[in-house]
PDB file of C-alpha atoms in Angstrom:
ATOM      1  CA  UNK A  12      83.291  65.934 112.566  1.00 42.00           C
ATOM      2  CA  UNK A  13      85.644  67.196 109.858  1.00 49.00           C
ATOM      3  CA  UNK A  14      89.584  67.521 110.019  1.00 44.00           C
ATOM      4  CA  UNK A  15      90.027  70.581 112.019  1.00 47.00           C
ATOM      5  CA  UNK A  16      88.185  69.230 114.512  1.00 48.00           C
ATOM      6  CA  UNK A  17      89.278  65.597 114.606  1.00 43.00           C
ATOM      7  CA  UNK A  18      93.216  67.304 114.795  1.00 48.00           C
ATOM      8  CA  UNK A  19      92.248  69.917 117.638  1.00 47.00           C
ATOM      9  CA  UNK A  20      90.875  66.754 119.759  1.00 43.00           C
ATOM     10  CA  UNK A  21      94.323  65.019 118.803  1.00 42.00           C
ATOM     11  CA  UNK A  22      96.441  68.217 119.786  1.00 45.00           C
ATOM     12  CA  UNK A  23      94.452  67.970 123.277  1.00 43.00           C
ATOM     13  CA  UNK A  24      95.004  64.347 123.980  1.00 40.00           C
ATOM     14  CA  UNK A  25      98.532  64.765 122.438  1.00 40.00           C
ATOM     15  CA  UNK A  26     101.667  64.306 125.118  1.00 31.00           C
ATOM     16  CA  UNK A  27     103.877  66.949 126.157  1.00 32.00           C
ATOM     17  CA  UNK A  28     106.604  66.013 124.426  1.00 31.00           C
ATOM     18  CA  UNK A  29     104.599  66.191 121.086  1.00 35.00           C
ATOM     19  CA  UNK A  30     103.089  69.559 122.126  1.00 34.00           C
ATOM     20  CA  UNK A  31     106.397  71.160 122.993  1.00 37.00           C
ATOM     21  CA  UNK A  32     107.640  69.941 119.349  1.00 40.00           C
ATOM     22  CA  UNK A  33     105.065  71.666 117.566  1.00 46.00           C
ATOM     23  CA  UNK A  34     105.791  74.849 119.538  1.00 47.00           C
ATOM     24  CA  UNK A  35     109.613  74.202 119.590  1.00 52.00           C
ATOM     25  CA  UNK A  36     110.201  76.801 116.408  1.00 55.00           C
ATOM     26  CA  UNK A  37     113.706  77.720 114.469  1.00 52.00           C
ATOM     27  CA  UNK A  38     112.827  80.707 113.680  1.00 53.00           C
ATOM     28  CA  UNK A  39     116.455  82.539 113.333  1.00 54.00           C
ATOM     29  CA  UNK A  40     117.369  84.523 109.999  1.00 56.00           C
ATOM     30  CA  UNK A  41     120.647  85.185 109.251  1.00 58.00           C
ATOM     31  CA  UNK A  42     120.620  89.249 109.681  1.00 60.00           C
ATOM     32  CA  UNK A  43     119.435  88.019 113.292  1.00 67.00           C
ATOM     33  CA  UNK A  44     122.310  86.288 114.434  1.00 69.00           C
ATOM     34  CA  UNK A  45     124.500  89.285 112.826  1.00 75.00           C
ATOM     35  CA  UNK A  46     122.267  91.989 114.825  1.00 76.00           C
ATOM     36  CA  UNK A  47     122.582  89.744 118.287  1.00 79.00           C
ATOM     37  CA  UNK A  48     126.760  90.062 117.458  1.00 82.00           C
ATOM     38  CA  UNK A  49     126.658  93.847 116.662  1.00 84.00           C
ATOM     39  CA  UNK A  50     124.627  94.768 119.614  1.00 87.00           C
ATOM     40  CA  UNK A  51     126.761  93.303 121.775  1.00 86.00           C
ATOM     41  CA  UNK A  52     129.946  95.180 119.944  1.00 88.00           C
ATOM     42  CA  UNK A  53     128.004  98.545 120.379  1.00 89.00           C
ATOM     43  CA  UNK A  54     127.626  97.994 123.906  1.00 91.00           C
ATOM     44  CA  UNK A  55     130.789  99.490 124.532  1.00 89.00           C
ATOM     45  CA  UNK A  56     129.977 103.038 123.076  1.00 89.00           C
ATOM     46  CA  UNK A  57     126.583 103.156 124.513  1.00 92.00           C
ATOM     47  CA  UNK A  58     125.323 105.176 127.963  1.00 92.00           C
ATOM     48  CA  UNK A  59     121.249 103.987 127.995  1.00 92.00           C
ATOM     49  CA  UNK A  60     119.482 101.034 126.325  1.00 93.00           C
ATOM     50  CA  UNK A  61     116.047 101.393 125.244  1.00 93.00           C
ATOM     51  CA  UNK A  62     114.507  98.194 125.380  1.00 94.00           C
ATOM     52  CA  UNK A  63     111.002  98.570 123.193  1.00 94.00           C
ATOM     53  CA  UNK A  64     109.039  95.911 124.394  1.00 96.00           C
ATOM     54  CA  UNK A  65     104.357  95.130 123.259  1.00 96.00           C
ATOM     55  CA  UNK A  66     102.433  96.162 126.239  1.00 96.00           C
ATOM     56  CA  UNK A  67     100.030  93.509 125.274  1.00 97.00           C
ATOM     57  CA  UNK A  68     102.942  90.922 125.697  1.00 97.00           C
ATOM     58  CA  UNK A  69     105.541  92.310 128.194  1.00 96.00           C
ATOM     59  CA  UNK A  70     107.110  88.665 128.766  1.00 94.00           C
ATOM     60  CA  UNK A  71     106.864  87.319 125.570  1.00 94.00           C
ATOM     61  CA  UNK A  72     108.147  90.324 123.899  1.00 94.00           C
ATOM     62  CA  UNK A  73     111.383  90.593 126.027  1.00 93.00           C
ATOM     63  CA  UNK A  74     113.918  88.473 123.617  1.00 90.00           C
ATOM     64  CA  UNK A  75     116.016  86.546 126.829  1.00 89.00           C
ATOM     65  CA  UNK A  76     119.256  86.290 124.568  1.00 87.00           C
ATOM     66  CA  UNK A  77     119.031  90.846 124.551  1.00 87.00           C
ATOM     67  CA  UNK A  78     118.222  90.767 128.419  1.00 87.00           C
ATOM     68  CA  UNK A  79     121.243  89.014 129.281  1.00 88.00           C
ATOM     69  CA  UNK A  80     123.495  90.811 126.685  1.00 88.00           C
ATOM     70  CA  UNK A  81     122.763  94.185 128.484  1.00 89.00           C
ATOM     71  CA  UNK A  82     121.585  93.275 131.755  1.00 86.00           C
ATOM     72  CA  UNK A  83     124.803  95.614 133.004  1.00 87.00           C
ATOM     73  CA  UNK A  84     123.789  98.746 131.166  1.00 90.00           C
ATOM     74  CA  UNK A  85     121.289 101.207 132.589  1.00 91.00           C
ATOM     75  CA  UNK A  86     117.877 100.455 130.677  1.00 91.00           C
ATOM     76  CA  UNK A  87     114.336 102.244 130.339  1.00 93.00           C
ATOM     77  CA  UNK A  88     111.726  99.843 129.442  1.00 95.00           C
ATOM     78  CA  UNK A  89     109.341 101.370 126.923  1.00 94.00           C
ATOM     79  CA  UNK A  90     105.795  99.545 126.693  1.00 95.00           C
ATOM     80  CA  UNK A  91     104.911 100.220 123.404  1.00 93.00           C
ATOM     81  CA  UNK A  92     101.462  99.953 121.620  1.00 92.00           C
ATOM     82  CA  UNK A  93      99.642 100.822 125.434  1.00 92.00           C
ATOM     83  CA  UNK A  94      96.843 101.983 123.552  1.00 91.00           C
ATOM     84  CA  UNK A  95      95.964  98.543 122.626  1.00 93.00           C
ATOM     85  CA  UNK A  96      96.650  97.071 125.884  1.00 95.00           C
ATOM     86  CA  UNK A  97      94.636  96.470 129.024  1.00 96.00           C
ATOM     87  CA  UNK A  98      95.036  99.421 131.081  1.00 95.00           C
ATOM     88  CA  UNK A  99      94.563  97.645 134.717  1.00 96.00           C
ATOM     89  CA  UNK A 100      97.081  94.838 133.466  1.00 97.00           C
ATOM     90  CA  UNK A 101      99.558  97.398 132.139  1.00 96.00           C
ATOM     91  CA  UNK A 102      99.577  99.263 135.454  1.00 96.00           C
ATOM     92  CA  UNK A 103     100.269  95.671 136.777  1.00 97.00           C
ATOM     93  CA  UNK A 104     103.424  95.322 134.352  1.00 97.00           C
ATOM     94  CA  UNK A 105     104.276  98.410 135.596  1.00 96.00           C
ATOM     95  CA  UNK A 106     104.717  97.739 138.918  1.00 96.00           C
ATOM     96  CA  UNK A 107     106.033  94.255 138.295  1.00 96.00           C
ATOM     97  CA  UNK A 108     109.332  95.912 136.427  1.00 94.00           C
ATOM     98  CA  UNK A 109     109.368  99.072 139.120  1.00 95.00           C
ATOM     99  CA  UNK A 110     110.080  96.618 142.031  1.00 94.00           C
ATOM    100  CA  UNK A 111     112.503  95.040 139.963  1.00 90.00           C
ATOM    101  CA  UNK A 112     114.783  98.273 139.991  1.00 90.00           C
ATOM    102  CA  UNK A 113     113.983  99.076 136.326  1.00 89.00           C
ATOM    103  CA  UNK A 114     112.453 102.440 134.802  1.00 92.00           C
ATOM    104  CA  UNK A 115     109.151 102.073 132.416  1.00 94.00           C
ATOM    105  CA  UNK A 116     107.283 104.468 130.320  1.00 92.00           C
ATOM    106  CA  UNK A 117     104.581 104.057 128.019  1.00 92.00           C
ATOM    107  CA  UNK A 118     104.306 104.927 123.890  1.00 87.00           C
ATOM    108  CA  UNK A 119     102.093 104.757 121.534  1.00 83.00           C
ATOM    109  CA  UNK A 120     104.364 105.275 118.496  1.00 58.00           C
ATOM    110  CA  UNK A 121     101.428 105.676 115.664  1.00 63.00           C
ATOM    111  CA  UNK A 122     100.114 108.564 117.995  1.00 65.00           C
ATOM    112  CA  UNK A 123     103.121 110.383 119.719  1.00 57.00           C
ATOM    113  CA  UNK A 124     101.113 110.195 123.103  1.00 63.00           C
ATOM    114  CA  UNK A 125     103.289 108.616 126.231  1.00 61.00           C
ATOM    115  CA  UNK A 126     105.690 109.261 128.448  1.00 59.00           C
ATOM    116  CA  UNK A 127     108.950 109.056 126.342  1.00 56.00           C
ATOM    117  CA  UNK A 128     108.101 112.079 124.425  1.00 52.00           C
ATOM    118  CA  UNK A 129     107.688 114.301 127.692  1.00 54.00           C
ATOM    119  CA  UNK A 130     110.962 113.167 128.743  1.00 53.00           C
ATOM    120  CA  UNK A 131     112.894 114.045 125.489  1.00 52.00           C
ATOM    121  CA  UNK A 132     111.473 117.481 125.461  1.00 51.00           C
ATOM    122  CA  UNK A 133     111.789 118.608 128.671  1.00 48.00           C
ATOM    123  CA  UNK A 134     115.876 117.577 128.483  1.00 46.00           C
ATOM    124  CA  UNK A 135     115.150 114.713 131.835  1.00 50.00           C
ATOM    125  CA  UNK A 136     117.587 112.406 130.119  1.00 49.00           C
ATOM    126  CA  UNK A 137     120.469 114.957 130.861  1.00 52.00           C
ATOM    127  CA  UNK A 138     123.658 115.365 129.333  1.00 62.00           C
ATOM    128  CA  UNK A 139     124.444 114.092 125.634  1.00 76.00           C
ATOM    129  CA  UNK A 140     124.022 110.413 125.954  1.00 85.00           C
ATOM    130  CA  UNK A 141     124.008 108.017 123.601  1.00 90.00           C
ATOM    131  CA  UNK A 142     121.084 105.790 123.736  1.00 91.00           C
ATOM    132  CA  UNK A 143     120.452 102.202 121.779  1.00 91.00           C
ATOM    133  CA  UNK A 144     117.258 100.911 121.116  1.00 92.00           C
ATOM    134  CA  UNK A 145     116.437  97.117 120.681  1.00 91.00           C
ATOM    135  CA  UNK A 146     113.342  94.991 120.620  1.00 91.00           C
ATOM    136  CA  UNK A 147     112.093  92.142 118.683  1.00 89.00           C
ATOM    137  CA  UNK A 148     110.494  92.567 115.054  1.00 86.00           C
ATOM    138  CA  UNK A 149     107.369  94.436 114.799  1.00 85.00           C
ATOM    139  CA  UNK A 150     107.158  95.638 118.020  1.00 89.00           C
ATOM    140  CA  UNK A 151     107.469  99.569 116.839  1.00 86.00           C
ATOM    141  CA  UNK A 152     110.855 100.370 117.316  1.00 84.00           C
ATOM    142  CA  UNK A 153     111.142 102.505 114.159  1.00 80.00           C
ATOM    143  CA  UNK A 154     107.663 104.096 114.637  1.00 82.00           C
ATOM    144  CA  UNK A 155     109.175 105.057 118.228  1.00 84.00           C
ATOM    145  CA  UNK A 156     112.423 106.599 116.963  1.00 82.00           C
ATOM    146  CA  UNK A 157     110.135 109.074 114.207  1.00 80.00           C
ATOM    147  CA  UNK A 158     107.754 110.198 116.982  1.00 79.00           C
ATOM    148  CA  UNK A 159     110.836 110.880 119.014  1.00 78.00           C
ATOM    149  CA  UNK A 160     112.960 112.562 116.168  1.00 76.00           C
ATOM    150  CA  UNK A 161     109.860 114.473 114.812  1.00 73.00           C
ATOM    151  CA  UNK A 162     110.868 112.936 111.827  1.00 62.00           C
ATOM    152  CA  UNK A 163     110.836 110.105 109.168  1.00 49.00           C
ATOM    153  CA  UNK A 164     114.210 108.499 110.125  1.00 50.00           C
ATOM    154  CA  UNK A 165     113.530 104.735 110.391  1.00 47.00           C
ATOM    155  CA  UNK A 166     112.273 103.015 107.740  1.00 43.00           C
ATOM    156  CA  UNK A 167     108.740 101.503 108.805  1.00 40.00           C
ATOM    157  CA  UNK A 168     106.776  98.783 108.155  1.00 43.00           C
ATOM    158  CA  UNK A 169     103.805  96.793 109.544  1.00 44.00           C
ATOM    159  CA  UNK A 170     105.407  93.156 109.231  1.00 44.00           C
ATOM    160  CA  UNK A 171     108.692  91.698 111.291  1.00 44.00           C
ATOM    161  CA  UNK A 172     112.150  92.588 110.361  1.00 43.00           C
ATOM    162  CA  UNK A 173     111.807  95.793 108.645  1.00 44.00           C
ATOM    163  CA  UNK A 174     114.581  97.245 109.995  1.00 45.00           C
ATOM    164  CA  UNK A 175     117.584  95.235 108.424  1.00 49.00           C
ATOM    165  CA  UNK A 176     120.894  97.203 109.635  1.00 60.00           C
ATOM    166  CA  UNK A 177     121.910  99.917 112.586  1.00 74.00           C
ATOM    167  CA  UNK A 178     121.634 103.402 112.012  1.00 81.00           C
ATOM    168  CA  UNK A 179     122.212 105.914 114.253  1.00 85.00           C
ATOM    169  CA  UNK A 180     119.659 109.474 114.442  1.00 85.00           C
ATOM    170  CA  UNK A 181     120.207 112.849 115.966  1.00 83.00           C
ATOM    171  CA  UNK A 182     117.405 113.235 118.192  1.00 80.00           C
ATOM    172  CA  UNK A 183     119.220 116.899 119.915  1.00 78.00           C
ATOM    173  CA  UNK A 184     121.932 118.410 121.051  1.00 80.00           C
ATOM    174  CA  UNK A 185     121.734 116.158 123.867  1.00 82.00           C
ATOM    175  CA  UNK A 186     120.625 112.624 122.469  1.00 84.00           C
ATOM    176  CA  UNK A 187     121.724 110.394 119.564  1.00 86.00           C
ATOM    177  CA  UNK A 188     119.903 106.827 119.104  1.00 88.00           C
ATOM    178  CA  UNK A 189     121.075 103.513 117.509  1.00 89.00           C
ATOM    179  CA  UNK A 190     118.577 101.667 115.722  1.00 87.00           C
ATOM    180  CA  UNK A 191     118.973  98.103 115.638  1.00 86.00           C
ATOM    181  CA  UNK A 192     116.995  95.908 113.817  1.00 83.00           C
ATOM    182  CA  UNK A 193     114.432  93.489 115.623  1.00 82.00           C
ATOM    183  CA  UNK A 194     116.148  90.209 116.891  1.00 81.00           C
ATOM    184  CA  UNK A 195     114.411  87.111 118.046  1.00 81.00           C
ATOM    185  CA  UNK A 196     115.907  84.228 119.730  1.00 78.00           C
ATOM    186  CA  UNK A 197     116.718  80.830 118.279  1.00 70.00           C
ATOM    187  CA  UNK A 198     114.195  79.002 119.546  1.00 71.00           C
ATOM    188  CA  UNK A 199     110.759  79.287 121.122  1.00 72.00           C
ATOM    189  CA  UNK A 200     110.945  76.297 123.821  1.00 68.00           C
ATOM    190  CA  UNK A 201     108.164  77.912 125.339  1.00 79.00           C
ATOM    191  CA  UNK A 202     104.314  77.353 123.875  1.00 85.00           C
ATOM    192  CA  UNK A 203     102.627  80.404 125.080  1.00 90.00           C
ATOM    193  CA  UNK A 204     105.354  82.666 124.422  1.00 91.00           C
ATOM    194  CA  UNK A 205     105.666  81.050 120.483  1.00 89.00           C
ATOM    195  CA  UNK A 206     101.841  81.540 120.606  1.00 93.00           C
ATOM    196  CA  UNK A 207     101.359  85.286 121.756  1.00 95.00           C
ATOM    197  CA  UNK A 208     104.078  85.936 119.443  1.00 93.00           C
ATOM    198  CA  UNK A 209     102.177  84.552 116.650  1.00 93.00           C
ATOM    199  CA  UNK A 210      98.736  86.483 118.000  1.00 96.00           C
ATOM    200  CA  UNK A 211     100.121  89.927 118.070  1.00 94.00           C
ATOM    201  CA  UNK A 212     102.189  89.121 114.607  1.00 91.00           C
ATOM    202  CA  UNK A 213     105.584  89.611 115.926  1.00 87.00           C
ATOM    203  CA  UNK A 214     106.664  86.056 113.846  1.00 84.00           C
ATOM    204  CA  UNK A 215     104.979  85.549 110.314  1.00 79.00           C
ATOM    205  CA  UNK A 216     101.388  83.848 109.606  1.00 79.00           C
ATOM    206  CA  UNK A 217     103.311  80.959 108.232  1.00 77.00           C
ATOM    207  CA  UNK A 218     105.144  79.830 111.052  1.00 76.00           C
ATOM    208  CA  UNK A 219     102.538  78.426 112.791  1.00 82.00           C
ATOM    209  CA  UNK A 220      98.955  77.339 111.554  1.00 89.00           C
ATOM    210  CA  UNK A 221      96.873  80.185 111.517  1.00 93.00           C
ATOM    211  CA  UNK A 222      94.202  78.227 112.352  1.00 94.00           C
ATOM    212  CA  UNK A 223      95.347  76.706 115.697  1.00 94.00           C
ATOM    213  CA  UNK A 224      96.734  80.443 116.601  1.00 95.00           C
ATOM    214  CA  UNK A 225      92.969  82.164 116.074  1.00 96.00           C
ATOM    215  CA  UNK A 226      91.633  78.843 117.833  1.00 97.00           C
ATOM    216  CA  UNK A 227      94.480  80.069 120.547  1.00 96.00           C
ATOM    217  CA  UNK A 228      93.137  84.011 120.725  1.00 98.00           C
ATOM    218  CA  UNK A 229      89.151  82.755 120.720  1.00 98.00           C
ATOM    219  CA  UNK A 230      89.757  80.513 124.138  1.00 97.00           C
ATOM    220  CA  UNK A 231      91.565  83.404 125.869  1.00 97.00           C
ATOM    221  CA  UNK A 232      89.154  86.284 124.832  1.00 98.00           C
ATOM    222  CA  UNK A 233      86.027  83.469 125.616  1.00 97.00           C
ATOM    223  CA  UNK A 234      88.260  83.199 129.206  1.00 97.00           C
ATOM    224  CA  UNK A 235      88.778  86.647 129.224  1.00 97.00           C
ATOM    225  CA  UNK A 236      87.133  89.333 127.390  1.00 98.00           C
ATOM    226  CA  UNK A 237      83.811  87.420 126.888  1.00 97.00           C
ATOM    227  CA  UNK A 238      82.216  90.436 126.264  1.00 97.00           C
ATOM    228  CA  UNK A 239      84.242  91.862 123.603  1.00 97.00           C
ATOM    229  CA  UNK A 240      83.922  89.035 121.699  1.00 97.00           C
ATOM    230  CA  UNK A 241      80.424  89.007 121.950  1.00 97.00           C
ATOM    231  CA  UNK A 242      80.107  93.090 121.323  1.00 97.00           C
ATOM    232  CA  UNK A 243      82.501  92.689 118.025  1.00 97.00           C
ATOM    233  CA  UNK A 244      80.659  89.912 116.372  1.00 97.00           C
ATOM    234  CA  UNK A 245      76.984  90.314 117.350  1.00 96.00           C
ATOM    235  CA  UNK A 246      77.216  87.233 119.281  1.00 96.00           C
ATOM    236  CA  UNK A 247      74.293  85.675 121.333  1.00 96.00           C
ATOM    237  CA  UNK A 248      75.366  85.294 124.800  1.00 96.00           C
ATOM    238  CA  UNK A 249      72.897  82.709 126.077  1.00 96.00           C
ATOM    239  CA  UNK A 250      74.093  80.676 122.457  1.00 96.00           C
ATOM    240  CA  UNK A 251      77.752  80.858 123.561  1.00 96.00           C
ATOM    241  CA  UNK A 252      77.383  79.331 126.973  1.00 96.00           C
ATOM    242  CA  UNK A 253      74.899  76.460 125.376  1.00 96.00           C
ATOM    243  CA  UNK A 254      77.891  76.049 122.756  1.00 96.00           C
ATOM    244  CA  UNK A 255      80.065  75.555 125.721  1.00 95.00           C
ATOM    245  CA  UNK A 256      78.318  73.739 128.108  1.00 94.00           C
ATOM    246  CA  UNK A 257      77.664  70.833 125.748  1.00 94.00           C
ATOM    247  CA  UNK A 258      78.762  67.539 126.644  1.00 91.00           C
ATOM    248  CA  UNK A 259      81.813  67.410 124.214  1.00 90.00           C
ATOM    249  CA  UNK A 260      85.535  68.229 123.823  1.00 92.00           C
ATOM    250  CA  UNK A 261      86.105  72.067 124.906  1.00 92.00           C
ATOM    251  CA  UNK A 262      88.097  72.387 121.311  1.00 92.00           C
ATOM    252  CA  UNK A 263      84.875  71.530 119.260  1.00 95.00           C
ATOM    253  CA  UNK A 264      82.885  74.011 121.467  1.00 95.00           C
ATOM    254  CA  UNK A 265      85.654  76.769 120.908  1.00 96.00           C
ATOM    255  CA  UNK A 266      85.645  75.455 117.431  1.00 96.00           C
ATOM    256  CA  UNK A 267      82.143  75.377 116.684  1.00 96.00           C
ATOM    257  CA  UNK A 268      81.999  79.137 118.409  1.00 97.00           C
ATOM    258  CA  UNK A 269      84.813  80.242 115.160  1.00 97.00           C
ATOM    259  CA  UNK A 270      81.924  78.610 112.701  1.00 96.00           C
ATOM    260  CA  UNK A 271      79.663  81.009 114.500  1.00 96.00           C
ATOM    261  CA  UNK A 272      82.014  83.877 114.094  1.00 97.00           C
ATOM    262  CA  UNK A 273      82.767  82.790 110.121  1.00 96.00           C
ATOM    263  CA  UNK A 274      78.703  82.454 109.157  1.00 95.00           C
ATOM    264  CA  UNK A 275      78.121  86.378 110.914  1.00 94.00           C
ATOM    265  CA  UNK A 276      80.998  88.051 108.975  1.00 94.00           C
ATOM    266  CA  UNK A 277      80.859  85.953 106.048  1.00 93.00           C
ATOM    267  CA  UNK A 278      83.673  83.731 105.821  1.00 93.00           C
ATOM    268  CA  UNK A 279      82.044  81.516 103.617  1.00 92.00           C
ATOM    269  CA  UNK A 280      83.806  79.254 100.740  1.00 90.00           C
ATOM    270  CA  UNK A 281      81.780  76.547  98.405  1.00 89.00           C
ATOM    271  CA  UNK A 282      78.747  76.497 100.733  1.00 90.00           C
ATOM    272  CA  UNK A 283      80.946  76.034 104.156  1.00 94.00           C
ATOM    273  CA  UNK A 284      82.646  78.234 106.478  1.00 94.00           C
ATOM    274  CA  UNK A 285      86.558  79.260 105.454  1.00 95.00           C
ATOM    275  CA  UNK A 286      88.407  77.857 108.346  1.00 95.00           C
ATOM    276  CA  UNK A 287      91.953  80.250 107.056  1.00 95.00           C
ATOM    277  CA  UNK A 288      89.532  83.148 106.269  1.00 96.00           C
ATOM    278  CA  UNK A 289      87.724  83.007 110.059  1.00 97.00           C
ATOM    279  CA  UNK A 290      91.050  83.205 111.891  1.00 96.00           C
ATOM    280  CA  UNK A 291      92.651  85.650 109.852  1.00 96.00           C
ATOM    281  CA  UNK A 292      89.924  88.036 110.519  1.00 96.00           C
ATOM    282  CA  UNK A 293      89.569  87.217 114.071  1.00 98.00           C
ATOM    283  CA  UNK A 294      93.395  87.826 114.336  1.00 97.00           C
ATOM    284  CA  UNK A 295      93.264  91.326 111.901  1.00 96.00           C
ATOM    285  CA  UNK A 296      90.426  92.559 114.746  1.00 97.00           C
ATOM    286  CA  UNK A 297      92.483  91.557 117.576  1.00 97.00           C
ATOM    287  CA  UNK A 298      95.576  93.153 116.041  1.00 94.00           C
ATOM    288  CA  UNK A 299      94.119  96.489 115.006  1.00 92.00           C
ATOM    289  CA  UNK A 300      92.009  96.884 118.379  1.00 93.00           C
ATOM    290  CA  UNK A 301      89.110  95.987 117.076  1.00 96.00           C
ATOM    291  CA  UNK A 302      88.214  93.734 119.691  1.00 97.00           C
ATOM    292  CA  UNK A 303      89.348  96.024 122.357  1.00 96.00           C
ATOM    293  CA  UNK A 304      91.899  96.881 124.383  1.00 96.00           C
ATOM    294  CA  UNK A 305      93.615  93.387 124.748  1.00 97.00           C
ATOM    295  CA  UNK A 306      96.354  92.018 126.938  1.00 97.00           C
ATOM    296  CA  UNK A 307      97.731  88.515 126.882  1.00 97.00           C
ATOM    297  CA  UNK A 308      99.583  87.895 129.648  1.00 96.00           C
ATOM    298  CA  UNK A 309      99.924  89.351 133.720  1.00 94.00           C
ATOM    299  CA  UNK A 310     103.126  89.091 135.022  1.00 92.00           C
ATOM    300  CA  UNK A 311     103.693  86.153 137.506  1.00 78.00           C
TER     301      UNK A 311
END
């Protein structure tokens, strides 16, 4: 058994308390806590608040410090990135924030295609309003603002915190936005919300192991979206279930499935599978929808 695997079996016989510490991040840049300040400022000259939030993450997306800061503003919840969601579990989501009194359309920023678009063109927004728009970093707040404006306003970028200061854009007669840059929260108390974070890339590669967080991603797609696994990387079915079914911990199963995964696509370093170069590709695939259309979490 080598490291990886004797620390995975430790991390599953570890105690709460030790579990929550690994998970319990500071993760809080200075330009953050400035952002959280000036958002709340700006409330006073706003009408609407955009809240950009990842379909594939709804929950873990929604920064709790922003919620409360505007829960007394009107709001339209934008699911961004729906293209690379679940489509059953985004209708879900949808529902779950309908019945809680609260408007949602769907975007996909790269693309222009959603709802958002429709409603800017056809005027159903109304008289000139003034509209902010806040989310947490990389969720495609700036991609959202240039498929709305038509335009290359917002300076974008494919890794968190691109957006370092507020700018407002014309959109029409009828519409002017406030970009804010993405703000996260102090700390992530919670372990699955630090975790899908670190899955869909929202906080950096180095904040958490990348190992553990592809170890994370294979469990829920083997729990999941079996099949897509199996359909990405040529995997043998009847293999994975012996691999699982073996009379061991479920983390060297899970672990000795990644191997699998490394050998196929040639993650391969001095003679042995590359533990780093495994999960970053099984994390690139999940992140550019290469294992399907994914989503983490259902509301509860």
């Amino acid at each position: 058994m080598d490291m990886y695997q004797k620390r995975k079996m430790r991390q599953e016989n570890n105690s709460k308390k030790e579990v929550n510490n690994k998970t319990n991040i500071n993760w809080f840049p200075g330009h953050m806590a400035k952002t959280r300040r000036q958002i709340a400022e700006d409330l006073k000259m706003i009408d609407v608040v955009v809240e950009i939030l990842d379909a594939r993450i709804p929950m873990s997306s929604q920064n709790p410090d922003i919620r409360q800061i505007t829960q007394n503003k009107k709001k339209i919840i934008v699911l961004n990135k729906y293209d690379l969601s679940d489509k059953n579990k985004t209708e879900r989501w949808i529902e779950y924030f309908t019945q809680k009194g609260q408007k949602v359309v769907l975007a996909d920023s790269l693309t222009g295609k959603g709802d958002m678009q429709k409603m800017a063109d056809k005027g159903r927004i109304g008289r000139k309003i003034r509209v902010m728009i806040v989310g947490i970093p990389n969720v495609g707040k700036s991609s959202f603002i240039n498929r709305i404006a038509k335009k290359t306003s917002a300076e974008v970028g494919n890794k968190p915190g691109v957006t370092k200061q507020k700018q407002w854009i014309r959109i029409n007669e009828k519409i002017e936005l406030l970009d804010t840059p993405g703000v996260l929260w102090p700390k992530f108390e919670n372990e699955k919300v630090a975790m899908n974070l670190a899955i869909t890339g929202t906080i950096k590669d180095d904040i958490l192991e990348l190992t553990e967080v592809a170890y994370t991603l294979t469990k829920f797609m083997l729990e999941n979206y079996r099949n897509n696994l199996l359909q990405r990387y040529s995997l043998d079915e009847k293999q994975i279930n012996e691999i699982l079914n073996q009379e061991q911990a479920e983390n060297e199963n899970i672990y000795e499935i990644m191997q699998l995964i490394g050998k196929k696509r040639g993650a391969i370093l001095g003679g042995r599978v590359d533990d780093e170069r495994t999960s970053k590709l099984i994390l690139d695939d999940f992140r550019s929808s290469k294992l399907g259309k994914i989503t983490l979490e259902i509301p509860e």
